[in-house]
Amino acid sequence: MTDYDVIVVGGGPAGSMAAEAAAKGGAKTLMLEKDRDIGYPVRCGEGVGAAGLRKFIEPDPKWIATTISKVRMRSPDNTQVDFGLANAGYVLHRRLFDYELANRAGQAGAEIQTRAYVDGLIMENDAVCGVKYQYMGEQRSLRAKLVIAADGVESRVGRMAGMRTATKLKDMDSGYQATVGNIDVDQEMIDFYNGDVWAPGGYLWIFPKGDGMANIGLGVNGKYAHECHPHDMIHGFLDKYFPKARILTSVCGGIPVAKTLKLITSNGLMLTGDAARMVNPVTGGGIITGMVGGQLAGQVAAESIQSGDVTVSGMADYPKRWHKAEGKGHEAFYRIAQGIAEITDDQLNKIAHRLVKTPSDKLSLLKIFTAVAREKPGILLDVTRAFAGV
Amino acid sequence: MILVKDNRCDFCGTCVAVCPVDAIELREADISIIHDTCIDCDICVWVCPIKVLSSDKPEEVKND
Ligand SMILES: Cc1cc2nc3c(=O)[nH]c(=O)nc-3n(C[C@H](O)[C@H](O)[C@H](O)COP(=O)(O)OP(=O)(O)OC[C@H]3O[C@@H](n4cnc5c(N)ncnc54)[C@H](O)[C@@H]3O)c2cc1C
Ligand code: SF4
Ligand code: SF4
């Protein structure tokens, strides 16, 4: 006897999309979230591309903070290269956005429990058959035909089943972000500070949130986090450039800038979103890719339950469809990220000095990254592939 | 041994994600090191964005 067809662990974008898709596919579905509140705390810059978002949900002013049409790329010496975005973007209110996605999962028939911390799996004959969890201090267990681990960066559920999900230090960005008020920034522009002076091995971002507010954060490569201390870097940056800004919220967070795990299924278990390492390794963006992965996981979960085969081979369509949807591009982005990591601040300055002479209507992300790739010809082809149409 | 400054932790899970032996337990607002499992590799110390974790190893040993 099973209590549910599908149990989804984690109520982020990947989990909610998975729960919605599984429920829509006819599976009796439950989503468990350890925090008391879906969508909070927000460990995220909240930036997404409009095209990617629209594939899943019509943008709603309720959870859109600002609409982005311009990009500023800064070099280490603060040369500013500005251009328009061919495809607009948004800065979300993720607290409300994540709520909306969970709400849609609920409307599709999925049940939801918050304050439910999964601390073990029920395993039989090398297959996952359910979860053990704490609900408001009480130990419970539930049996399911299939478990979807959408438990974010920590990705412990996969480990409970013996999968190797630990990320290498060099593939993890250590992040810190402050949401600030009383700041005067262009509300239609996202602003990136590139180079080791701003954020060793990563970048610093300013994403406007409307009403004189903005998300100001950075990710530094895990190797440098201890010496440069992301918390101190953001505070130093604010003191120097925005002394009047007032911090309204601040959060830590890890951004897995890794390749998607080789194995994202095990018998009775699927991994998705950050837990499967689906984040774009160049941008650190994982909302949309997590939604792509989550939806695919939920769809294949429902299909596998219908066909009665939840083994790795029965769920083979999941890794296949992920690879088709994002996998190839994702791997190109990973190679680009490795190439960029070797480019020095001097080289970045030189590139910016060249680009700043180009009229901004002739610039695009493809142009920028092509200019960068000239310093690392090995990634040129990947850049052309990955950024075509961006 | 890894020491935790509990009241400083933001419970973001970054250290959990990089621990090679799954020796960190994290709930909504509660973090602890499973000392029996921990292999003292210090990776969690390196990655934490706000220096919650530290090692009690003397510096000379750390540089080995
Ligand atoms: C500082 C920072 C800035 C970022 N900026 C951007 C950005 O601008 N744009 C973008 O696209 N992406 C950004 N990202 C990445 C993005 O936030 C993630 O990729 C995205 O949230 C992944 O969604 P997810 O559903 O896989 O995981 P999450 O959103 O992390 O959801 C996982 C959920 O699982 C729950 N959970 C974990 N363990 C358990 C358990 N044992 N039992 C029950 N529940 C559990 C967690 O509480 C959490 O709610 C950023 C990340 C960081 C850290
Ligand atoms: S990385 Fe640091 S702040 Fe985040 S959970 Fe670990 S100890 Fe706490
Ligand atoms: S020292 Fe290494 S093994 Fe121990 S908790 Fe930290 S990362 Fe895990």
mmCIF file of N, CA and C in Angstrom, chain A residues 286-346:
data_model
loop_
_atom_site.group_PDB
_atom_site.id
_atom_site.type_symbol
_atom_site.label_atom_id
_atom_site.label_comp_id
_atom_site.label_asym_id
_atom_site.label_seq_id
_atom_site.Cartn_x
_atom_site.Cartn_y
_atom_site.Cartn_z
ATOM 1 N N GLY A 286 18.742 30.052 -11.963
ATOM 2 C CA GLY A 286 18.234 28.702 -11.795
ATOM 3 C C GLY A 286 16.727 28.633 -11.621
ATOM 4 N N ILE A 287 16.043 29.792 -11.723
ATOM 5 C CA ILE A 287 14.586 29.768 -11.550
ATOM 6 C C ILE A 287 13.958 29.065 -12.754
ATOM 7 N N ILE A 288 14.255 29.582 -13.948
ATOM 8 C CA ILE A 288 13.618 29.020 -15.149
ATOM 9 C C ILE A 288 14.114 27.596 -15.414
ATOM 10 N N THR A 289 15.421 27.375 -15.310
ATOM 11 C CA THR A 289 15.920 26.017 -15.583
ATOM 12 C C THR A 289 15.337 25.041 -14.559
ATOM 13 N N GLY A 290 15.150 25.489 -13.324
ATOM 14 C CA GLY A 290 14.528 24.645 -12.311
ATOM 15 C C GLY A 290 13.074 24.330 -12.669
ATOM 16 N N MET A 291 12.390 25.330 -13.249
ATOM 17 C CA MET A 291 10.999 25.096 -13.664
ATOM 18 C C MET A 291 10.941 24.111 -14.825
ATOM 19 N N VAL A 292 11.886 24.255 -15.758
ATOM 20 C CA VAL A 292 11.954 23.311 -16.891
ATOM 21 C C VAL A 292 12.156 21.898 -16.349
ATOM 22 N N GLY A 293 13.179 21.744 -15.503
ATOM 23 C CA GLY A 293 13.500 20.422 -14.957
ATOM 24 C C GLY A 293 12.359 19.866 -14.125
ATOM 25 N N GLY A 294 11.778 20.723 -13.285
ATOM 26 C CA GLY A 294 10.695 20.280 -12.409
ATOM 27 C C GLY A 294 9.492 19.792 -13.198
ATOM 28 N N GLN A 295 9.125 20.572 -14.220
ATOM 29 C CA GLN A 295 7.969 20.166 -15.012
ATOM 30 C C GLN A 295 8.221 18.826 -15.715
ATOM 31 N N LEU A 296 9.424 18.684 -16.287
ATOM 32 C CA LEU A 296 9.753 17.418 -16.960
ATOM 33 C C LEU A 296 9.715 16.257 -15.964
ATOM 34 N N ALA A 297 10.264 16.470 -14.776
ATOM 35 C CA ALA A 297 10.274 15.411 -13.764
ATOM 36 C C ALA A 297 8.842 15.004 -13.426
ATOM 37 N N GLY A 298 7.969 15.997 -13.204
ATOM 38 C CA GLY A 298 6.583 15.714 -12.845
ATOM 39 C C GLY A 298 5.845 14.967 -13.943
ATOM 40 N N GLN A 299 6.088 15.399 -15.188
ATOM 41 C CA GLN A 299 5.423 14.734 -16.310
ATOM 42 C C GLN A 299 5.853 13.281 -16.424
ATOM 43 N N VAL A 300 7.174 13.068 -16.398
ATOM 44 C CA VAL A 300 7.669 11.688 -16.548
ATOM 45 C C VAL A 300 7.261 10.846 -15.332
ATOM 46 N N ALA A 301 7.214 11.483 -14.158
ATOM 47 C CA ALA A 301 6.787 10.750 -12.960
ATOM 48 C C ALA A 301 5.382 10.183 -13.172
ATOM 49 N N ALA A 302 4.471 11.038 -13.645
ATOM 50 C CA ALA A 302 3.088 10.586 -13.859
ATOM 51 C C ALA A 302 3.051 9.472 -14.904
ATOM 52 N N GLU A 303 3.835 9.621 -15.960
ATOM 53 C CA GLU A 303 3.855 8.595 -17.011
ATOM 54 C C GLU A 303 4.396 7.270 -16.481
ATOM 55 N N SER A 304 5.476 7.353 -15.698
ATOM 56 C CA SER A 304 6.101 6.125 -15.188
ATOM 57 C C SER A 304 5.157 5.407 -14.227
ATOM 58 N N ILE A 305 4.402 6.192 -13.472
ATOM 59 C CA ILE A 305 3.464 5.566 -12.537
ATOM 60 C C ILE A 305 2.353 4.866 -13.304
ATOM 61 N N GLN A 306 1.917 5.518 -14.393
ATOM 62 C CA GLN A 306 0.891 4.880 -15.209
ATOM 63 C C GLN A 306 1.389 3.580 -15.841
ATOM 64 N N SER A 307 2.642 3.597 -16.293
ATOM 65 C CA SER A 307 3.176 2.390 -16.937
ATOM 66 C C SER A 307 3.656 1.382 -15.887
ATOM 67 N N GLY A 308 3.683 1.805 -14.629
ATOM 68 C CA GLY A 308 4.020 0.872 -13.555
ATOM 69 C C GLY A 308 5.508 0.581 -13.414
ATOM 70 N N ASP A 309 6.356 1.404 -14.029
ATOM 71 C CA ASP A 309 7.801 1.172 -13.937
ATOM 72 C C ASP A 309 8.506 2.439 -13.454
ATOM 73 N N VAL A 310 8.878 2.434 -12.169
ATOM 74 C CA VAL A 310 9.561 3.608 -11.619
ATOM 75 C C VAL A 310 11.036 3.310 -11.355
ATOM 76 N N THR A 311 11.581 2.355 -12.083
ATOM 77 C CA THR A 311 13.016 2.101 -11.996
ATOM 78 C C THR A 311 13.740 3.135 -12.859
ATOM 79 N N VAL A 312 15.057 3.126 -12.775
ATOM 80 C CA VAL A 312 15.853 4.065 -13.572
ATOM 81 C C VAL A 312 15.506 3.921 -15.052
ATOM 82 N N SER A 313 15.357 2.697 -15.525
ATOM 83 C CA SER A 313 15.079 2.535 -16.956
ATOM 84 C C SER A 313 13.648 2.961 -17.277
ATOM 85 N N GLY A 314 12.723 2.750 -16.360
ATOM 86 C CA GLY A 314 11.343 3.184 -16.585
ATOM 87 C C GLY A 314 11.204 4.693 -16.643
ATOM 88 N N MET A 315 12.158 5.409 -16.020
ATOM 89 C CA MET A 315 12.084 6.875 -15.988
ATOM 90 C C MET A 315 13.112 7.510 -16.923
ATOM 91 N N ALA A 316 13.630 6.704 -17.857
ATOM 92 C CA ALA A 316 14.734 7.161 -18.714
ATOM 93 C C ALA A 316 14.375 8.400 -19.529
ATOM 94 N N ASP A 317 13.073 8.619 -19.762
ATOM 95 C CA ASP A 317 12.673 9.794 -20.534
ATOM 96 C C ASP A 317 13.005 11.101 -19.822
ATOM 97 N N TYR A 318 13.109 11.044 -18.501
ATOM 98 C CA TYR A 318 13.372 12.290 -17.767
ATOM 99 C C TYR A 318 14.754 12.865 -18.105
ATOM 100 N N PRO A 319 15.848 12.110 -17.877
ATOM 101 C CA PRO A 319 17.141 12.668 -18.296
ATOM 102 C C PRO A 319 17.201 12.962 -19.793
ATOM 103 N N LYS A 320 16.528 12.138 -20.591
ATOM 104 C CA LYS A 320 16.542 12.357 -22.044
ATOM 105 C C LYS A 320 15.907 13.701 -22.393
ATOM 106 N N ARG A 321 14.724 13.940 -21.828
ATOM 107 C CA ARG A 321 14.019 15.194 -22.153
ATOM 108 C C ARG A 321 14.744 16.414 -21.577
ATOM 109 N N TRP A 322 15.345 16.242 -20.407
ATOM 110 C CA TRP A 322 16.121 17.361 -19.849
ATOM 111 C C TRP A 322 17.278 17.693 -20.791
ATOM 112 N N HIS A 323 17.953 16.658 -21.246
ATOM 113 C CA HIS A 323 19.099 16.886 -22.120
ATOM 114 C C HIS A 323 18.666 17.597 -23.391
ATOM 115 N N LYS A 324 17.501 17.182 -23.920
ATOM 116 C CA LYS A 324 17.018 17.790 -25.151
ATOM 117 C C LYS A 324 16.631 19.253 -24.902
ATOM 118 N N ALA A 325 15.971 19.509 -23.777
ATOM 119 C CA ALA A 325 15.476 20.864 -23.505
ATOM 120 C C ALA A 325 16.609 21.823 -23.161
ATOM 121 N N GLU A 326 17.478 21.434 -22.256
ATOM 122 C CA GLU A 326 18.476 22.376 -21.733
ATOM 123 C C GLU A 326 19.888 21.805 -21.708
ATOM 124 N N GLY A 327 19.992 20.499 -21.683
ATOM 125 C CA GLY A 327 21.253 19.852 -21.353
ATOM 126 C C GLY A 327 22.446 20.293 -22.195
ATOM 127 N N LYS A 328 22.257 20.320 -23.520
ATOM 128 C CA LYS A 328 23.384 20.678 -24.393
ATOM 129 C C LYS A 328 23.812 22.112 -24.157
ATOM 130 N N GLY A 329 22.824 23.017 -24.111
ATOM 131 C CA GLY A 329 23.131 24.418 -23.853
ATOM 132 C C GLY A 329 23.798 24.570 -22.495
ATOM 133 N N HIS A 330 23.282 23.842 -21.520
ATOM 134 C CA HIS A 330 23.824 23.892 -20.159
ATOM 135 C C HIS A 330 25.303 23.502 -20.154
ATOM 136 N N GLU A 331 25.634 22.458 -20.889
ATOM 137 C CA GLU A 331 27.041 22.033 -20.909
ATOM 138 C C GLU A 331 27.919 23.058 -21.611
ATOM 139 N N ALA A 332 27.367 23.697 -22.671
ATOM 140 C CA ALA A 332 28.122 24.773 -23.339
ATOM 141 C C ALA A 332 28.367 25.905 -22.346
ATOM 142 N N PHE A 333 27.329 26.268 -21.593
ATOM 143 C CA PHE A 333 27.481 27.334 -20.594
ATOM 144 C C PHE A 333 28.547 26.956 -19.551
ATOM 145 N N TYR A 334 28.569 25.673 -19.179
ATOM 146 C CA TYR A 334 29.574 25.250 -18.196
ATOM 147 C C TYR A 334 30.987 25.457 -18.747
ATOM 148 N N ARG A 335 31.186 25.079 -20.020
ATOM 149 C CA ARG A 335 32.526 25.268 -20.614
ATOM 150 C C ARG A 335 32.866 26.761 -20.715
ATOM 151 N N ILE A 336 31.858 27.573 -21.067
ATOM 152 C CA ILE A 336 32.104 29.019 -21.139
ATOM 153 C C ILE A 336 32.531 29.537 -19.759
ATOM 154 N N ALA A 337 31.826 29.074 -18.723
ATOM 155 C CA ALA A 337 32.154 29.530 -17.360
ATOM 156 C C ALA A 337 33.599 29.170 -17.009
ATOM 157 N N GLN A 338 34.033 27.975 -17.406
ATOM 158 C CA GLN A 338 35.411 27.574 -17.103
ATOM 159 C C GLN A 338 36.401 28.480 -17.842
ATOM 160 N N GLY A 339 36.074 28.836 -19.092
ATOM 161 C CA GLY A 339 36.936 29.717 -19.875
ATOM 162 C C GLY A 339 37.003 31.103 -19.256
ATOM 163 N N ILE A 340 35.835 31.639 -18.913
ATOM 164 C CA ILE A 340 35.781 32.991 -18.354
ATOM 165 C C ILE A 340 36.587 33.074 -17.052
ATOM 166 N N ALA A 341 36.558 31.978 -16.285
ATOM 167 C CA ALA A 341 37.246 31.988 -14.990
ATOM 168 C C ALA A 341 38.738 32.280 -15.150
ATOM 169 N N GLU A 342 39.278 32.003 -16.323
ATOM 170 C CA GLU A 342 40.719 32.210 -16.517
ATOM 171 C C GLU A 342 41.051 33.600 -17.044
ATOM 172 N N ILE A 343 40.038 34.380 -17.387
ATOM 173 C CA ILE A 343 40.292 35.710 -17.950
ATOM 174 C C ILE A 343 40.614 36.699 -16.823
ATOM 175 N N THR A 344 41.697 37.429 -17.012
ATOM 176 C CA THR A 344 42.155 38.320 -15.931
ATOM 177 C C THR A 344 41.403 39.652 -15.953
ATOM 178 N N ASP A 345 41.516 40.384 -14.866
ATOM 179 C CA ASP A 345 40.890 41.705 -14.808
ATOM 180 C C ASP A 345 41.441 42.627 -15.892
ATOM 181 N N ASP A 346 42.749 42.543 -16.179
ATOM 182 C CA ASP A 346 43.338 43.380 -17.239
ATOM 183 C C ASP A 346 42.687 43.094 -18.575
#
